[in-house]
Coordinates of C-alpha atoms in Angstrom, one line a residue:
Chain C
M1 CA 63.8 44.2 129.2
R2 CA 65.6 46.0 126.5
R3 CA 63.1 48.7 126.4
V4 CA 63.9 50.0 129.6
P5 CA 66.0 53.1 128.3
Q6 CA 63.2 53.8 126.0
Y7 CA 60.2 53.6 128.5
A8 CA 63.1 56.3 130.5
A9 CA 62.9 58.2 127.7
L10 CA 59.2 58.2 126.9
V11 CA 58.6 59.0 130.4
A12 CA 61.0 61.9 130.4
Y13 CA 59.1 63.5 127.2
I14 CA 55.7 62.9 129.3
V15 CA 57.4 64.8 132.4
F16 CA 58.4 67.7 130.3
L17 CA 55.7 68.2 128.3
A18 CA 53.1 67.7 131.1
F19 CA 54.5 69.4 134.2
P20 CA 54.0 73.1 132.8
L21 CA 50.2 72.2 132.3
V22 CA 49.8 70.5 135.6
W23 CA 51.3 73.4 137.2
L24 CA 49.0 75.8 135.1
L25 CA 46.2 73.7 136.4
S26 CA 47.4 73.5 139.9
T27 CA 47.8 77.5 140.1
A28 CA 44.3 77.9 139.0
L29 CA 42.9 75.5 142.1
K30 CA 44.6 77.2 144.5
T31 CA 43.5 80.1 147.5
P32 CA 45.3 83.3 147.5
R33 CA 46.4 82.4 150.7
E34 CA 48.1 79.3 149.6
M35 CA 49.6 81.2 146.8
A36 CA 51.2 83.5 149.2
M37 CA 53.0 80.7 151.1
A38 CA 56.6 80.1 151.1
D39 CA 57.1 76.7 149.2
P40 CA 54.6 76.0 146.5
T41 CA 53.1 72.4 146.4
W42 CA 51.7 70.5 143.3
I43 CA 48.7 69.3 145.0
P44 CA 46.6 72.1 146.4
R45 CA 45.8 71.9 149.9
D46 CA 42.0 72.9 150.0
P47 CA 41.6 73.2 145.9
T48 CA 38.8 75.6 144.9
L49 CA 37.0 76.9 141.9
A50 CA 36.9 80.5 143.0
N51 CA 39.4 81.5 140.7
F52 CA 37.0 80.6 137.9
A53 CA 34.3 82.3 139.2
D54 CA 36.7 85.5 139.8
A55 CA 37.7 85.3 136.2
F56 CA 34.2 85.7 135.2
G57 CA 33.4 88.3 137.9
E58 CA 36.1 90.5 136.2
Q59 CA 34.0 92.5 133.5
D60 CA 37.3 92.7 131.4
L61 CA 37.6 89.2 130.5
V62 CA 34.2 88.2 130.0
G63 CA 33.9 91.1 127.5
A64 CA 37.2 90.2 125.9
A65 CA 36.3 86.5 125.4
L66 CA 32.8 87.5 123.7
R67 CA 34.8 89.9 121.4
S68 CA 37.1 87.0 120.8
L69 CA 34.3 84.8 119.7
V70 CA 32.6 87.6 117.6
V71 CA 36.2 88.1 116.3
A72 CA 36.8 84.4 115.4
L73 CA 33.2 83.6 114.3
F74 CA 33.1 86.3 111.5
S75 CA 36.8 85.5 110.7
S76 CA 36.3 82.1 110.1
V77 CA 33.0 82.3 108.2
L78 CA 34.2 85.0 106.1
T79 CA 37.6 83.3 105.3
V80 CA 35.6 80.2 104.1
L81 CA 33.2 82.1 101.9
V82 CA 36.1 84.4 100.2
S83 CA 38.6 81.2 99.7
L84 CA 35.9 78.4 98.3
P85 CA 35.4 79.9 94.9
A86 CA 39.5 80.2 95.0
A87 CA 39.7 76.9 96.4
Y88 CA 37.6 75.4 93.8
A89 CA 39.3 77.1 90.9
M90 CA 43.0 75.9 92.2
A91 CA 42.0 72.4 92.0
R92 CA 40.0 72.5 88.8
Y93 CA 42.7 74.5 86.5
R94 CA 46.0 73.4 88.0
G95 CA 49.4 74.9 87.0
L96 CA 50.4 78.5 87.4
L97 CA 48.0 79.3 89.7
N98 CA 48.8 76.5 92.5
K99 CA 52.4 77.9 92.0
I100 CA 52.0 81.4 92.6
A101 CA 49.5 80.6 95.9
I102 CA 52.1 78.3 97.4
G103 CA 54.7 80.9 96.4
W104 CA 52.7 83.3 98.4
V105 CA 52.2 81.3 101.3
L106 CA 56.1 80.8 101.5
V107 CA 56.9 84.2 100.7
S108 CA 54.7 85.5 103.6
Q109 CA 56.0 83.0 106.1
V110 CA 59.8 84.3 105.3
F111 CA 58.8 88.0 105.6
P112 CA 58.9 89.5 109.1
F113 CA 55.6 90.9 110.0
I114 CA 56.9 94.3 110.8
L115 CA 57.1 95.0 107.1
I116 CA 53.5 94.6 106.6
I117 CA 51.9 95.4 109.9
I118 CA 53.4 99.3 109.7
P119 CA 51.6 100.0 106.2
L120 CA 48.8 98.1 107.3
F121 CA 48.4 100.4 110.4
M122 CA 48.4 103.2 108.6
I123 CA 45.9 102.0 105.9
M124 CA 43.4 100.6 109.0
R125 CA 44.3 104.4 110.4
D126 CA 43.1 106.0 107.2
L127 CA 40.1 103.7 107.1
A128 CA 39.1 104.6 110.7
L129 CA 39.5 100.8 111.6
V130 CA 41.9 101.1 114.2
N131 CA 40.7 100.0 117.5
T132 CA 37.6 98.3 116.0
L133 CA 36.7 94.6 115.7
P134 CA 35.5 94.8 112.0
G135 CA 39.3 96.1 111.2
L136 CA 40.4 92.9 113.1
V137 CA 38.3 90.4 111.4
L138 CA 39.6 92.3 108.0
V139 CA 43.1 91.6 109.2
H140 CA 42.7 87.8 110.3
V141 CA 40.7 87.1 107.2
T142 CA 43.6 88.0 104.9
F143 CA 46.2 86.4 106.9
T144 CA 44.2 83.0 107.6
L145 CA 43.4 82.9 104.2
P146 CA 46.4 81.6 102.5
F147 CA 46.2 78.5 104.6
A148 CA 42.7 77.8 104.4
L149 CA 43.1 78.2 100.6
W150 CA 45.8 75.5 100.8
M151 CA 43.5 73.0 103.0
L152 CA 40.6 73.7 100.7
Q153 CA 41.9 73.2 97.5
G154 CA 43.0 69.3 98.7
Y155 CA 39.8 68.8 99.6
V156 CA 38.2 69.8 96.6
R157 CA 41.0 67.8 94.8
A158 CA 39.5 64.7 96.7
V159 CA 36.1 64.9 94.8
P160 CA 36.4 63.1 91.9
R161 CA 35.9 65.3 88.8
E162 CA 34.2 62.5 87.2
L163 CA 31.2 62.9 89.7
E164 CA 30.8 66.5 88.2
E165 CA 31.0 65.6 84.7
A166 CA 28.6 62.7 85.2
A167 CA 26.1 65.4 86.6
A168 CA 26.7 67.4 83.7
V169 CA 25.8 64.7 81.4
D170 CA 22.8 64.2 82.9
G171 CA 21.9 67.7 82.1
A172 CA 22.8 70.1 85.2
T173 CA 24.2 73.1 85.0
R174 CA 27.5 73.8 86.5
L175 CA 26.2 75.3 89.5
R176 CA 23.6 72.9 89.9
S177 CA 26.0 69.9 89.9
I178 CA 28.4 71.8 92.1
A179 CA 25.6 72.2 94.8
S180 CA 24.3 68.8 94.6
V181 CA 27.3 66.9 94.2
V182 CA 30.5 68.6 95.2
A183 CA 29.2 70.2 98.3
P184 CA 28.0 67.6 100.2
L185 CA 31.4 65.7 99.9
L186 CA 33.1 68.7 100.7
A187 CA 31.4 69.6 103.7
P188 CA 34.0 67.7 106.2
G189 CA 36.9 69.7 104.5
V190 CA 35.1 72.8 105.1
V191 CA 33.7 72.4 108.6
A192 CA 37.8 71.4 109.3
T193 CA 38.9 74.3 107.5
L194 CA 36.4 76.7 109.1
L195 CA 37.5 75.2 113.0
F196 CA 41.2 76.0 111.9
S197 CA 40.3 79.7 111.1
F198 CA 38.4 80.0 114.0
I199 CA 41.3 78.7 116.0
S200 CA 44.0 81.1 114.2
S201 CA 42.1 84.2 115.0
W202 CA 40.9 82.9 118.6
N203 CA 44.7 82.5 119.2
E204 CA 45.7 85.4 117.4
F205 CA 48.0 88.1 119.5
M206 CA 50.5 90.3 117.4
F207 CA 47.8 91.8 115.2
A208 CA 45.5 92.6 117.9
L209 CA 48.0 93.8 119.9
V210 CA 48.8 96.8 117.1
I211 CA 45.3 97.3 115.8
L212 CA 43.7 97.4 119.1
Q213 CA 45.0 99.9 121.5
N214 CA 42.0 100.6 123.4
P215 CA 41.3 98.3 126.5
D216 CA 37.5 98.4 125.8
V217 CA 37.8 96.6 122.6
M218 CA 40.7 94.3 123.2
T219 CA 40.4 90.6 122.6
L220 CA 40.9 88.0 125.1
P221 CA 44.7 87.1 124.4
L222 CA 45.4 90.9 125.2
T223 CA 43.3 91.1 128.3
L224 CA 45.0 88.2 129.4
V225 CA 48.6 89.8 129.0
R226 CA 47.2 93.2 130.8
F227 CA 45.9 91.0 133.6
T228 CA 49.2 90.3 134.4
G229 CA 49.8 93.6 135.4
P230 CA 52.4 94.7 138.2
E231 CA 53.5 91.2 139.5
G232 CA 50.7 90.7 142.0
V233 CA 50.6 87.0 143.3
A234 CA 47.3 87.3 144.4
R235 CA 46.0 87.8 140.7
L236 CA 47.7 84.6 139.8
G237 CA 44.9 82.1 140.4
P238 CA 42.4 84.0 138.2
L239 CA 44.8 84.4 135.3
A240 CA 45.8 80.8 135.5
A241 CA 41.8 79.8 135.6
A242 CA 41.2 82.5 132.6
S243 CA 44.2 81.1 131.1
L244 CA 42.8 77.4 131.1
M245 CA 39.3 78.8 129.6
A246 CA 40.9 80.6 127.1
T247 CA 42.6 77.2 125.7
I248 CA 39.1 75.2 125.7
P249 CA 38.4 76.0 122.2
S250 CA 41.1 74.9 120.7
L251 CA 41.0 71.8 122.9
I252 CA 38.1 71.0 121.4
F253 CA 39.3 71.9 118.2
F254 CA 42.1 69.4 118.5
A255 CA 40.1 66.6 120.1
I256 CA 38.1 66.5 116.3
I257 CA 40.8 66.9 114.1
Q258 CA 43.4 64.4 116.1
R259 CA 42.6 61.5 114.0
R260 CA 43.2 63.4 110.7
L261 CA 46.7 65.0 111.7
K262 CA 48.5 64.3 108.5
S263 CA 51.9 65.6 107.8
G264 CA 51.8 69.4 106.8
L265 CA 47.9 69.5 107.0
M266 CA 48.2 71.7 109.9
A267 CA 52.0 73.2 109.7
G268 CA 52.2 76.6 110.0
A269 CA 49.0 77.0 111.4
V270 CA 49.3 79.6 113.9
K271 CA 52.3 81.8 114.0
G272 CA 53.0 83.5 117.3
Chain M
M1 CA 27.4 74.0 79.2
T2 CA 29.8 71.1 79.9
A3 CA 31.9 70.8 83.0
T4 CA 35.0 69.3 80.8
V5 CA 37.8 71.3 81.2
T6 CA 40.0 69.8 78.4
R7 CA 37.6 70.9 75.6
P8 CA 37.5 74.3 74.5
A9 CA 34.8 76.5 74.7
P10 CA 33.0 76.3 71.1
P11 CA 33.3 79.5 69.0
R12 CA 30.1 81.6 68.9
G13 CA 29.3 82.2 64.9
T14 CA 28.8 85.9 64.9
R15 CA 31.7 87.5 67.1
R16 CA 33.8 90.1 66.7
A17 CA 37.1 89.1 65.4
R18 CA 39.6 89.8 68.5
R19 CA 41.6 87.5 70.8
R20 CA 39.5 85.4 72.4
V21 CA 40.0 85.2 76.3
P22 CA 39.3 81.4 76.8
R23 CA 36.1 81.2 78.9
Q24 CA 37.9 79.0 81.6
T25 CA 40.5 81.4 82.2
R26 CA 38.0 84.1 82.5
E27 CA 36.1 81.7 84.9
M28 CA 39.2 81.0 87.3
W29 CA 40.0 84.5 87.5
L30 CA 36.4 85.5 88.5
L31 CA 36.8 82.4 91.1
M32 CA 39.8 83.7 92.3
L33 CA 38.8 87.1 92.5
P34 CA 37.3 87.5 96.2
A35 CA 40.4 85.9 97.5
L36 CA 42.9 87.8 95.6
V37 CA 41.6 91.2 96.5
P38 CA 41.9 91.1 100.3
V39 CA 45.4 89.4 100.0
A40 CA 46.3 92.2 97.3
L41 CA 45.1 95.0 99.4
F42 CA 45.9 94.1 103.0
S43 CA 49.0 91.8 102.3
V44 CA 50.7 92.2 99.3
G45 CA 50.2 95.8 98.8
P46 CA 51.4 96.6 102.3
L47 CA 54.5 94.2 102.0
L48 CA 55.8 96.4 99.0
Y49 CA 54.9 99.4 100.8
G50 CA 56.8 98.5 103.6
I51 CA 59.8 97.7 101.7
G52 CA 59.2 100.9 100.0
L53 CA 59.2 102.9 103.7
A54 CA 62.8 101.1 104.5
F55 CA 64.3 104.1 102.2
T56 CA 62.4 106.9 103.5
D57 CA 62.5 109.0 106.6
A58 CA 58.8 108.3 107.3
R59 CA 57.5 108.5 111.1
N60 CA 53.9 106.9 111.8
T61 CA 52.5 109.9 112.1
R62 CA 53.6 112.1 109.4
V63 CA 54.0 109.4 106.5
H64 CA 52.3 112.1 104.0
E65 CA 55.4 114.4 104.2
T66 CA 58.5 112.0 103.9
S67 CA 61.1 111.9 101.5
F68 CA 63.5 109.4 99.9
V69 CA 66.6 108.9 102.0
G70 CA 68.3 105.8 100.4
L71 CA 70.1 103.7 102.3
E72 CA 70.5 106.3 105.2
N73 CA 68.4 103.8 107.2
F74 CA 70.7 101.1 106.3
G75 CA 73.8 102.7 107.6
R76 CA 72.3 103.7 110.7
L77 CA 71.3 100.1 111.4
L78 CA 74.7 98.8 110.5
T79 CA 76.2 101.3 113.3
D80 CA 73.2 100.8 116.0
D81 CA 74.7 99.0 118.9
E82 CA 71.5 98.0 120.0
F83 CA 70.4 96.5 116.5
W84 CA 73.8 94.6 116.7
S85 CA 73.2 93.1 120.2
S86 CA 69.2 92.3 119.4
F87 CA 70.6 90.5 116.1
K88 CA 73.0 88.2 118.4
I89 CA 70.5 87.3 120.5
G90 CA 67.7 86.7 117.7
A91 CA 70.5 84.6 116.3
I92 CA 71.4 82.4 119.6
W93 CA 67.9 82.0 119.9
S94 CA 66.9 81.1 116.7
V95 CA 69.6 78.5 116.1
S96 CA 69.5 77.2 119.8
V97 CA 65.3 76.5 119.6
T98 CA 65.7 75.3 116.0
V99 CA 68.3 72.5 116.7
L100 CA 67.1 71.5 120.1
Q101 CA 63.4 71.4 119.1
F102 CA 64.5 69.1 116.0
L103 CA 66.6 66.7 118.4
A104 CA 63.8 66.6 120.8
A105 CA 61.3 66.1 118.1
L106 CA 63.4 63.1 116.3
G107 CA 63.8 61.4 119.7
L108 CA 60.3 61.8 120.4
A109 CA 59.4 60.8 117.0
L110 CA 61.3 57.8 117.0
L111 CA 60.0 56.6 120.6
L112 CA 56.2 57.1 118.9
N113 CA 56.8 55.2 116.1
Q114 CA 57.6 52.0 118.3
N115 CA 54.9 49.8 119.9
L116 CA 55.6 51.3 123.5
R117 CA 52.7 51.2 126.2
F118 CA 51.8 54.7 127.2
R119 CA 52.3 56.0 123.6
S120 CA 48.9 57.5 123.3
V121 CA 49.7 59.4 126.6
A122 CA 52.8 61.3 124.9
R123 CA 51.1 61.6 121.5
V124 CA 48.1 63.6 123.2
L125 CA 50.7 65.6 124.8
A126 CA 52.6 66.4 122.1
V127 CA 49.6 68.2 120.5
V128 CA 48.6 70.2 123.2
P129 CA 51.2 73.2 123.1
W130 CA 50.2 73.4 119.5
A131 CA 46.5 73.9 120.6
M132 CA 47.1 76.6 123.4
P133 CA 46.9 79.9 122.4
P134 CA 50.9 81.3 122.3
V135 CA 49.9 83.8 125.0
V136 CA 48.6 81.2 127.3
I137 CA 51.8 79.2 126.7
G138 CA 53.8 82.4 127.5
L139 CA 51.5 83.0 131.0
M140 CA 51.7 79.2 132.0
W141 CA 55.5 79.4 132.0
K142 CA 55.4 82.6 133.6
L143 CA 53.8 81.0 136.2
V144 CA 56.4 78.1 136.2
Y145 CA 59.4 80.4 136.3
H146 CA 57.7 83.0 139.1
P147 CA 60.1 83.7 142.0
D148 CA 57.7 83.1 144.6
A149 CA 54.8 81.4 143.2
G150 CA 56.7 79.2 140.8
I151 CA 57.4 75.6 140.9
L152 CA 60.6 75.5 139.3
N153 CA 62.6 77.1 142.2
D154 CA 61.3 74.8 144.6
L155 CA 62.2 71.5 142.0
L156 CA 65.8 72.8 141.7
G157 CA 65.9 74.5 145.4
T158 CA 67.1 77.3 144.0
D159 CA 66.0 80.8 144.5
V160 CA 66.3 82.5 140.9
N161 CA 64.1 85.2 139.3
W162 CA 64.8 83.5 136.0
L163 CA 63.0 85.8 133.7
A164 CA 64.6 88.8 135.6
D165 CA 68.4 87.3 135.3
F166 CA 70.5 89.0 133.1
S167 CA 72.4 85.6 132.5
L168 CA 69.4 83.0 132.7
A169 CA 66.6 84.9 130.9
L170 CA 67.6 84.1 127.5
P171 CA 68.2 80.1 128.4
A172 CA 64.8 80.4 130.2
I173 CA 62.9 81.5 127.0
I174 CA 64.8 79.3 124.8
V175 CA 63.4 76.2 126.7
V176 CA 59.7 77.7 126.2
G177 CA 60.7 78.1 122.7
V178 CA 61.6 74.1 122.3
W179 CA 58.5 73.1 124.3
T180 CA 56.6 75.3 122.1
G181 CA 57.6 74.2 118.9
M182 CA 58.7 70.5 119.6
P183 CA 55.2 69.3 118.9
Q184 CA 54.7 70.3 115.3
T185 CA 58.1 68.9 114.3
T186 CA 57.4 65.9 116.1
V187 CA 54.3 65.3 114.0
V188 CA 56.0 66.1 110.7
L189 CA 58.8 63.9 111.5
L190 CA 56.4 61.1 112.6
A191 CA 54.8 61.2 109.3
G192 CA 58.1 61.2 107.7
L193 CA 59.2 58.0 109.5
Q194 CA 56.0 56.2 108.8
G195 CA 56.7 56.8 105.1
I196 CA 59.7 55.0 105.4
P197 CA 59.2 51.9 103.5
K198 CA 59.6 48.4 105.4
E199 CA 61.4 46.6 103.0
L200 CA 64.4 48.8 103.5
Y201 CA 64.6 47.4 107.6
E202 CA 63.7 44.2 106.5
A203 CA 66.7 44.3 104.0
G204 CA 68.8 45.9 106.4
E205 CA 68.1 43.1 109.3
V206 CA 69.1 40.0 106.7
D207 CA 72.4 41.9 106.0
G208 CA 72.6 41.7 110.2
A209 CA 72.9 45.5 110.7
T210 CA 72.6 46.6 114.1
R211 CA 69.8 48.9 114.9
W212 CA 72.2 52.0 115.3
R213 CA 73.8 51.3 111.6
R214 CA 70.2 50.7 110.5
F215 CA 69.3 54.2 112.0
W216 CA 72.5 56.0 110.6
N217 CA 72.2 54.2 107.0
I218 CA 68.3 54.0 106.3
T219 CA 66.5 56.3 108.6
L220 CA 68.3 59.3 108.5
P221 CA 69.2 59.5 104.7
Q222 CA 65.3 58.6 103.9
L223 CA 64.3 61.2 106.5
R224 CA 66.3 63.9 105.0
P225 CA 63.9 65.8 102.8
V226 CA 61.5 66.1 105.7
V227 CA 64.3 67.2 108.0
V228 CA 65.4 69.7 105.6
A229 CA 61.8 71.4 105.0
I230 CA 61.0 71.5 109.0
T231 CA 64.1 72.6 110.3
S232 CA 64.2 75.4 107.6
L233 CA 60.4 76.4 108.3
D234 CA 61.0 76.1 111.8
F235 CA 64.2 78.6 111.8
V236 CA 62.3 80.9 109.7
W237 CA 59.4 80.9 112.5
N238 CA 61.8 81.3 115.4
I239 CA 63.9 83.8 113.9
N240 CA 60.4 86.0 113.2
Q241 CA 59.2 85.0 116.5
F242 CA 57.2 87.8 118.7
G243 CA 54.2 87.3 120.5
L244 CA 55.5 84.4 122.8
V245 CA 58.6 86.2 124.0
Y246 CA 56.5 89.3 124.2
V247 CA 54.3 88.0 126.8
L248 CA 57.4 86.2 128.6
T249 CA 59.7 89.1 129.1
Q250 CA 58.9 91.9 126.9
G251 CA 62.5 91.7 125.6
G252 CA 63.7 92.2 129.5
P253 CA 65.8 92.2 131.3
G254 CA 67.6 95.2 129.9
G255 CA 67.1 93.9 126.7
Q256 CA 68.6 90.5 127.2
T257 CA 65.9 88.8 125.3
R258 CA 64.9 91.6 123.1
L259 CA 64.8 89.3 119.6
P260 CA 65.0 91.4 116.4
M261 CA 61.4 91.5 116.1
L262 CA 60.7 93.1 119.4
F263 CA 63.2 95.7 118.4
A264 CA 61.5 96.4 115.7
Y265 CA 57.9 96.4 117.2
E266 CA 59.4 99.0 119.8
E267 CA 61.0 101.2 116.8
A268 CA 57.9 101.0 114.8
F269 CA 55.3 101.6 118.0
R270 CA 57.0 103.1 121.0
Y271 CA 59.3 105.7 119.1
R272 CA 57.3 105.7 115.8
M273 CA 60.1 105.4 113.5
A274 CA 58.2 103.5 110.8
S275 CA 61.3 103.7 108.1
Y276 CA 63.8 102.8 110.4
A277 CA 61.5 99.7 111.7
S278 CA 60.8 98.7 108.3
M279 CA 64.6 98.5 107.4
L280 CA 65.0 96.4 110.1
G281 CA 62.3 94.0 109.0
L282 CA 63.9 93.9 105.4
A283 CA 67.4 93.4 106.8
M284 CA 66.0 90.5 108.9
A285 CA 64.2 89.2 105.7
I286 CA 67.5 89.3 103.6
V287 CA 69.2 87.7 106.2
V288 CA 66.9 84.9 106.4
L289 CA 66.4 84.5 102.8
A290 CA 70.7 84.4 102.7
V291 CA 70.6 81.5 105.3
L292 CA 68.1 79.5 103.9
G293 CA 69.3 79.6 100.5
L294 CA 73.0 78.8 101.6
Y295 CA 71.6 75.9 103.9
L296 CA 69.5 74.6 100.9
W297 CA 71.9 74.7 98.4
R298 CA 74.2 73.0 100.8
Q299 CA 71.9 70.4 101.2
M300 CA 71.0 69.6 97.5
R301 CA 74.4 69.4 96.5
E302 CA 75.1 66.8 99.4
A303 CA 72.3 64.6 98.6
K304 CA 73.7 64.6 95.0

């Protein structure tokens, strides 16, 4: 029984990590009446899905979820399209290029967002992109790009150059050899990068907060925050339900990626 | 058309004599272009512009009629009590969160590195905070801390409004910070642990070293580069934290949790002082670079 202290520690960790999640779920399943009672319980007395229905009934929330979906789809596809050629270049012509790219990723982590976001806001305003979804897509693409590039070039590097050369020897043109040899091998990596970019955009709050100030165009994270409003206990149930639903895409993504979590693969994925 | 990169492009016979840009270089830049343009326009450009703004008297609405004022904003910053209090709060926040996060993550990584039952439960749980939108994490903890409908008061038998209490709000958000950042650090440290050669431990066992000694003389030194890298990154992320705390407290109560970035955000978008907010950002960037530089330099010196 040498392991007792270790198990005790492991249980403590599990409790610490799990209890807020359990509470969120519990809150989402409670009736407003139970929410208003004096002492809260872990297990709802009569669990109900009404809060989820309520959340779906909220025009704002459904609209916001759809907008988030559109922004995340466009952002992720654009990010991958734009970074694929660059990733290929980085992987095939090593040297200075890589150093610059890595340098930029690090620099962009250190410099506070405020330095970038004020001028960005002004540029967006001059281009009439404030309060528009295309404006937000543009910003999301820009800020997901460095990391997507980094992921993709790793995947390109994993495709042996000899394969391309062999295709060339067989008389295929450069493009042809890339399309028929490299592309199929690259597909899983592209999918992973797409997913990552999608989640980054879906979760993003800060840029959206600055660029979307009109409630009619807000994305889901913004609308959720507005939803809290003045401390209304009665609204906590639908809020918890909506929060849970907002987490679903990321959970699916992590279920897929779980096995491939290597060190650093996702480091710095999403900045709060 | 060969695909090899090592061979230079064959010279074309009748060409005007000029310095030929190697075809590969041209190709490379062409491939890079679609990625470079947006980053230059919406990231590098704004950053440089933002640094420039710090030395002007620009307000958000009238950027086009600004003048250069040199270090005036910096002078104002040095004498601004609100800035110093937010700076202090930021320092407490980022140091505590970084250190606690690291210690908690190291403990968890060491546990996950052994053959314990339920390990997979902890492993999945350790990834969950990572998968959640920061806004949802903030709202979830708001529910935990909620004075009436929250569970925490019930568990502790207290009757406290955690996030609105002058002395408790900062510790309360530090806990959330640790919860949020721990998974990532755990995954990185776990990868580091798994990269330590088994032979080292075997040799240690032969020499009869206790588990504690093995940890102290093998694990930690081997892990060092990983530790330095992840704590540096965590520190930078924590000092620049915005979204999570904005959702939790908006900097309240009475500015007790107003991290530097929340302060800068207010200056920029509530008071429209673009130039002052930029100077704030620039000052914070310099502080971060100085702290990081010092830390990395000391680590390198010790490692030798």
